[in-house]
């Protein structure tokens, strides 16, 4: 029995190491060098990257940089993070465009669950295709559960990476119940479709 437990623990440790290696990509390492940042200054668990489907030579990197990283007496974390959104060259790792938003992501009573790069068909004009950043949060309340997903769109224009929308709520789930049987829940889902009649 003890041998099985040791084997399971070793397997878990190896899995964690592999997962960490996947998170620490070559593009991230090169981007951090250019930004003069250390790995300890960012949240590796929330970092994500994705190749642009309409331009395979470039990738989007989302880097959450710690502004505040504190833990209270109950073990709860209070995180405030700057949002670093990068467009990089896949061959060289060079940062082509950047957008840095101070204190954009907060994880406290509402826990920041994940960041997703959305490369949907956000075609705003000829040769102009935006990409999105989806942020998922939730609370830990039993009687009043709440979950939220918000979307921001980014576009390279005039040689800059600009955020072109504020938070758009695309998913919202909430409830109010007695944790047994009685209560009410509601879910709202929003989809976005860009009109093909482009102007400016």
PDB file of N, CA and C in Angstrom, residues 10-63:
ATOM      1  N   UNK A  10       4.790  10.457  -6.581  1.00  0.00           N
ATOM      2  CA  UNK A  10       5.832  10.740  -7.568  1.00  0.00           C
ATOM      3  C   UNK A  10       5.213  11.112  -8.911  1.00  0.00           C
ATOM      4  N   UNK A  11       4.148  10.386  -9.301  1.00  0.00           N
ATOM      5  CA  UNK A  11       3.458  10.671 -10.554  1.00  0.00           C
ATOM      6  C   UNK A  11       2.834  12.057 -10.521  1.00  0.00           C
ATOM      7  N   UNK A  12       2.244  12.425  -9.381  1.00  0.00           N
ATOM      8  CA  UNK A  12       1.659  13.753  -9.224  1.00  0.00           C
ATOM      9  C   UNK A  12       2.729  14.828  -9.336  1.00  0.00           C
ATOM     10  N   UNK A  13       3.890  14.610  -8.725  1.00  0.00           N
ATOM     11  CA  UNK A  13       4.981  15.582  -8.770  1.00  0.00           C
ATOM     12  C   UNK A  13       5.479  15.781 -10.192  1.00  0.00           C
ATOM     13  N   UNK A  14       5.629  14.672 -10.933  1.00  0.00           N
ATOM     14  CA  UNK A  14       6.075  14.757 -12.325  1.00  0.00           C
ATOM     15  C   UNK A  14       5.061  15.514 -13.164  1.00  0.00           C
ATOM     16  N   UNK A  15       3.768  15.236 -12.924  1.00  0.00           N
ATOM     17  CA  UNK A  15       2.707  15.928 -13.656  1.00  0.00           C
ATOM     18  C   UNK A  15       2.779  17.423 -13.404  1.00  0.00           C
ATOM     19  N   UNK A  16       3.008  17.818 -12.147  1.00  0.00           N
ATOM     20  CA  UNK A  16       3.100  19.234 -11.804  1.00  0.00           C
ATOM     21  C   UNK A  16       4.288  19.883 -12.500  1.00  0.00           C
ATOM     22  N   UNK A  17       5.424  19.171 -12.566  1.00  0.00           N
ATOM     23  CA  UNK A  17       6.610  19.702 -13.228  1.00  0.00           C
ATOM     24  C   UNK A  17       6.357  19.899 -14.709  1.00  0.00           C
ATOM     25  N   UNK A  18       5.738  18.903 -15.351  1.00  0.00           N
ATOM     26  CA  UNK A  18       5.434  19.002 -16.776  1.00  0.00           C
ATOM     27  C   UNK A  18       4.481  20.153 -17.038  1.00  0.00           C
ATOM     28  N   UNK A  19       3.457  20.277 -16.180  1.00  0.00           N
ATOM     29  CA  UNK A  19       2.491  21.371 -16.334  1.00  0.00           C
ATOM     30  C   UNK A  19       3.199  22.718 -16.238  1.00  0.00           C
ATOM     31  N   UNK A  20       4.108  22.844 -15.272  1.00  0.00           N
ATOM     32  CA  UNK A  20       4.853  24.093 -15.122  1.00  0.00           C
ATOM     33  C   UNK A  20       5.709  24.391 -16.342  1.00  0.00           C
ATOM     34  N   UNK A  21       6.302  23.357 -16.924  1.00  0.00           N
ATOM     35  CA  UNK A  21       7.124  23.550 -18.112  1.00  0.00           C
ATOM     36  C   UNK A  21       6.289  24.005 -19.294  1.00  0.00           C
ATOM     37  N   UNK A  22       5.064  23.467 -19.393  1.00  0.00           N
ATOM     38  CA  UNK A  22       4.179  23.884 -20.482  1.00  0.00           C
ATOM     39  C   UNK A  22       3.833  25.356 -20.346  1.00  0.00           C
ATOM     40  N   UNK A  23       3.627  25.789 -19.104  1.00  0.00           N
ATOM     41  CA  UNK A  23       3.271  27.179 -18.866  1.00  0.00           C
ATOM     42  C   UNK A  23       4.446  28.103 -19.200  1.00  0.00           C
ATOM     43  N   UNK A  24       5.676  27.641 -18.918  1.00  0.00           N
ATOM     44  CA  UNK A  24       6.858  28.474 -19.140  1.00  0.00           C
ATOM     45  C   UNK A  24       7.329  28.297 -20.578  1.00  0.00           C
ATOM     46  N   UNK A  25       6.704  28.996 -21.506  1.00  0.00           N
ATOM     47  CA  UNK A  25       7.010  28.833 -22.911  1.00  0.00           C
ATOM     48  C   UNK A  25       8.219  29.663 -23.307  1.00  0.00           C
ATOM     49  N   UNK A  26       8.751  29.356 -24.478  1.00  0.00           N
ATOM     50  CA  UNK A  26       9.890  30.096 -25.015  1.00  0.00           C
ATOM     51  C   UNK A  26       9.514  31.546 -25.269  1.00  0.00           C
ATOM     52  N   UNK A  27       8.318  31.767 -25.812  1.00  0.00           N
ATOM     53  CA  UNK A  27       7.864  33.128 -26.090  1.00  0.00           C
ATOM     54  C   UNK A  27       7.739  33.941 -24.808  1.00  0.00           C
ATOM     55  N   UNK A  28       7.254  33.296 -23.748  1.00  0.00           N
ATOM     56  CA  UNK A  28       7.127  33.993 -22.474  1.00  0.00           C
ATOM     57  C   UNK A  28       8.499  34.384 -21.941  1.00  0.00           C
ATOM     58  N   UNK A  29       9.441  33.468 -22.001  1.00  0.00           N
ATOM     59  CA  UNK A  29      10.793  33.756 -21.511  1.00  0.00           C
ATOM     60  C   UNK A  29      11.392  34.954 -22.240  1.00  0.00           C
ATOM     61  N   UNK A  30      11.237  34.981 -23.555  1.00  0.00           N
ATOM     62  CA  UNK A  30      11.784  36.090 -24.342  1.00  0.00           C
ATOM     63  C   UNK A  30      11.040  37.397 -24.063  1.00  0.00           C
ATOM     64  N   UNK A  31       9.733  37.297 -23.866  1.00  0.00           N
ATOM     65  CA  UNK A  31       8.942  38.504 -23.581  1.00  0.00           C
ATOM     66  C   UNK A  31       9.333  39.097 -22.232  1.00  0.00           C
ATOM     67  N   UNK A  32       9.531  38.240 -21.222  1.00  0.00           N
ATOM     68  CA  UNK A  32       9.909  38.731 -19.897  1.00  0.00           C
ATOM     69  C   UNK A  32      11.273  39.415 -19.927  1.00  0.00           C
ATOM     70  N   UNK A  33      12.183  38.899 -20.738  1.00  0.00           N
ATOM     71  CA  UNK A  33      13.498  39.537 -20.879  1.00  0.00           C
ATOM     72  C   UNK A  33      13.356  40.952 -21.435  1.00  0.00           C
ATOM     73  N   UNK A  34      12.496  41.107 -22.448  1.00  0.00           N
ATOM     74  CA  UNK A  34      12.301  42.425 -23.054  1.00  0.00           C
ATOM     75  C   UNK A  34      11.569  43.387 -22.117  1.00  0.00           C
ATOM     76  N   UNK A  35      10.720  42.839 -21.252  1.00  0.00           N
ATOM     77  CA  UNK A  35       9.967  43.660 -20.307  1.00  0.00           C
ATOM     78  C   UNK A  35      10.730  43.901 -19.002  1.00  0.00           C
ATOM     79  N   UNK A  36      11.919  43.280 -18.890  1.00  0.00           N
ATOM     80  CA  UNK A  36      12.723  43.362 -17.662  1.00  0.00           C
ATOM     81  C   UNK A  36      11.941  42.869 -16.435  1.00  0.00           C
ATOM     82  N   UNK A  37      11.259  41.739 -16.620  1.00  0.00           N
ATOM     83  CA  UNK A  37      10.483  41.138 -15.542  1.00  0.00           C
ATOM     84  C   UNK A  37      11.030  39.746 -15.214  1.00  0.00           C
ATOM     85  N   UNK A  38      10.837  39.341 -13.959  1.00  0.00           N
ATOM     86  CA  UNK A  38      11.190  37.994 -13.531  1.00  0.00           C
ATOM     87  C   UNK A  38       9.918  37.149 -13.445  1.00  0.00           C
ATOM     88  N   UNK A  39      10.093  35.838 -13.518  1.00  0.00           N
ATOM     89  CA  UNK A  39       8.940  34.941 -13.427  1.00  0.00           C
ATOM     90  C   UNK A  39       8.203  35.109 -12.104  1.00  0.00           C
ATOM     91  N   UNK A  40       8.937  35.429 -11.042  1.00  0.00           N
ATOM     92  CA  UNK A  40       8.319  35.599  -9.727  1.00  0.00           C
ATOM     93  C   UNK A  40       7.390  36.813  -9.668  1.00  0.00           C
ATOM     94  N   UNK A  41       7.487  37.697 -10.656  1.00  0.00           N
ATOM     95  CA  UNK A  41       6.654  38.903 -10.683  1.00  0.00           C
ATOM     96  C   UNK A  41       5.331  38.689 -11.407  1.00  0.00           C
ATOM     97  N   UNK A  42       5.132  37.509 -11.983  1.00  0.00           N
ATOM     98  CA  UNK A  42       3.911  37.255 -12.739  1.00  0.00           C
ATOM     99  C   UNK A  42       3.201  36.013 -12.205  1.00  0.00           C
ATOM    100  N   UNK A  43       1.910  35.900 -12.534  1.00  0.00           N
ATOM    101  CA  UNK A  43       1.119  34.734 -12.160  1.00  0.00           C
ATOM    102  C   UNK A  43       1.191  33.714 -13.298  1.00  0.00           C
ATOM    103  N   UNK A  44       2.062  32.726 -13.135  1.00  0.00           N
ATOM    104  CA  UNK A  44       2.262  31.724 -14.187  1.00  0.00           C
ATOM    105  C   UNK A  44       1.021  30.872 -14.406  1.00  0.00           C
ATOM    106  N   UNK A  45       0.231  30.658 -13.358  1.00  0.00           N
ATOM    107  CA  UNK A  45      -0.962  29.825 -13.489  1.00  0.00           C
ATOM    108  C   UNK A  45      -2.016  30.465 -14.385  1.00  0.00           C
ATOM    109  N   UNK A  46      -2.042  31.800 -14.436  1.00  0.00           N
ATOM    110  CA  UNK A  46      -3.036  32.496 -15.253  1.00  0.00           C
ATOM    111  C   UNK A  46      -2.490  32.914 -16.618  1.00  0.00           C
ATOM    112  N   UNK A  47      -1.171  32.807 -16.802  1.00  0.00           N
ATOM    113  CA  UNK A  47      -0.586  33.165 -18.095  1.00  0.00           C
ATOM    114  C   UNK A  47      -1.129  32.265 -19.209  1.00  0.00           C
ATOM    115  N   UNK A  48      -1.358  32.858 -20.376  1.00  0.00           N
ATOM    116  CA  UNK A  48      -1.782  32.065 -21.525  1.00  0.00           C
ATOM    117  C   UNK A  48      -1.296  32.716 -22.809  1.00  0.00           C
ATOM    118  N   UNK A  49      -1.197  31.919 -23.862  1.00  0.00           N
ATOM    119  CA  UNK A  49      -0.787  32.433 -25.171  1.00  0.00           C
ATOM    120  C   UNK A  49      -1.522  31.672 -26.270  1.00  0.00           C
ATOM    121  N   UNK A  50      -1.610  32.293 -27.446  1.00  0.00           N
ATOM    122  CA  UNK A  50      -2.310  31.645 -28.553  1.00  0.00           C
ATOM    123  C   UNK A  50      -1.827  32.221 -29.874  1.00  0.00           C
ATOM    124  N   UNK A  51      -1.603  31.332 -30.842  1.00  0.00           N
ATOM    125  CA  UNK A  51      -1.229  31.756 -32.195  1.00  0.00           C
ATOM    126  C   UNK A  51      -2.453  32.345 -32.881  1.00  0.00           C
ATOM    127  N   UNK A  52      -2.273  33.460 -33.571  1.00  0.00           N
ATOM    128  CA  UNK A  52      -3.389  34.065 -34.293  1.00  0.00           C
ATOM    129  C   UNK A  52      -3.747  33.208 -35.509  1.00  0.00           C
ATOM    130  N   UNK A  53      -4.996  32.791 -35.632  1.00  0.00           N
ATOM    131  CA  UNK A  53      -5.375  31.938 -36.764  1.00  0.00           C
ATOM    132  C   UNK A  53      -5.278  32.654 -38.104  1.00  0.00           C
ATOM    133  N   UNK A  54      -5.403  33.977 -38.105  1.00  0.00           N
ATOM    134  CA  UNK A  54      -5.320  34.740 -39.347  1.00  0.00           C
ATOM    135  C   UNK A  54      -3.907  35.235 -39.634  1.00  0.00           C
ATOM    136  N   UNK A  55      -2.956  34.955 -38.730  1.00  0.00           N
ATOM    137  CA  UNK A  55      -1.555  35.308 -38.937  1.00  0.00           C
ATOM    138  C   UNK A  55      -0.703  34.364 -38.095  1.00  0.00           C
ATOM    139  N   UNK A  56      -0.366  33.217 -38.680  1.00  0.00           N
ATOM    140  CA  UNK A  56       0.344  32.167 -37.951  1.00  0.00           C
ATOM    141  C   UNK A  56       1.738  32.585 -37.497  1.00  0.00           C
ATOM    142  N   UNK A  57       2.237  33.694 -37.987  1.00  0.00           N
ATOM    143  CA  UNK A  57       3.579  34.160 -37.609  1.00  0.00           C
ATOM    144  C   UNK A  57       3.573  34.929 -36.293  1.00  0.00           C
ATOM    145  N   UNK A  58       2.368  35.200 -35.759  1.00  0.00           N
ATOM    146  CA  UNK A  58       2.272  35.995 -34.541  1.00  0.00           C
ATOM    147  C   UNK A  58       1.418  35.299 -33.491  1.00  0.00           C
ATOM    148  N   UNK A  59       1.720  35.617 -32.232  1.00  0.00           N
ATOM    149  CA  UNK A  59       0.949  35.072 -31.111  1.00  0.00           C
ATOM    150  C   UNK A  59       0.562  36.189 -30.158  1.00  0.00           C
ATOM    151  N   UNK A  60      -0.563  35.962 -29.468  1.00  0.00           N
ATOM    152  CA  UNK A  60      -0.991  36.853 -28.396  1.00  0.00           C
ATOM    153  C   UNK A  60      -0.549  36.239 -27.079  1.00  0.00           C
ATOM    154  N   UNK A  61       0.038  37.054 -26.203  1.00  0.00           N
ATOM    155  CA  UNK A  61       0.421  36.618 -24.868  1.00  0.00           C
ATOM    156  C   UNK A  61      -0.326  37.460 -23.832  1.00  0.00           C
ATOM    157  N   UNK A  62      -0.925  36.794 -22.853  1.00  0.00           N
ATOM    158  CA  UNK A  62      -1.554  37.479 -21.730  1.00  0.00           C
ATOM    159  C   UNK A  62      -0.713  37.222 -20.489  1.00  0.00           C
ATOM    160  N   UNK A  63      -0.128  38.287 -19.950  1.00  0.00           N
ATOM    161  CA  UNK A  63       0.765  38.154 -18.796  1.00  0.00           C
ATOM    162  C   UNK A  63       0.187  38.924 -17.614  1.00  0.00           C
TER     163      UNK A  63
END
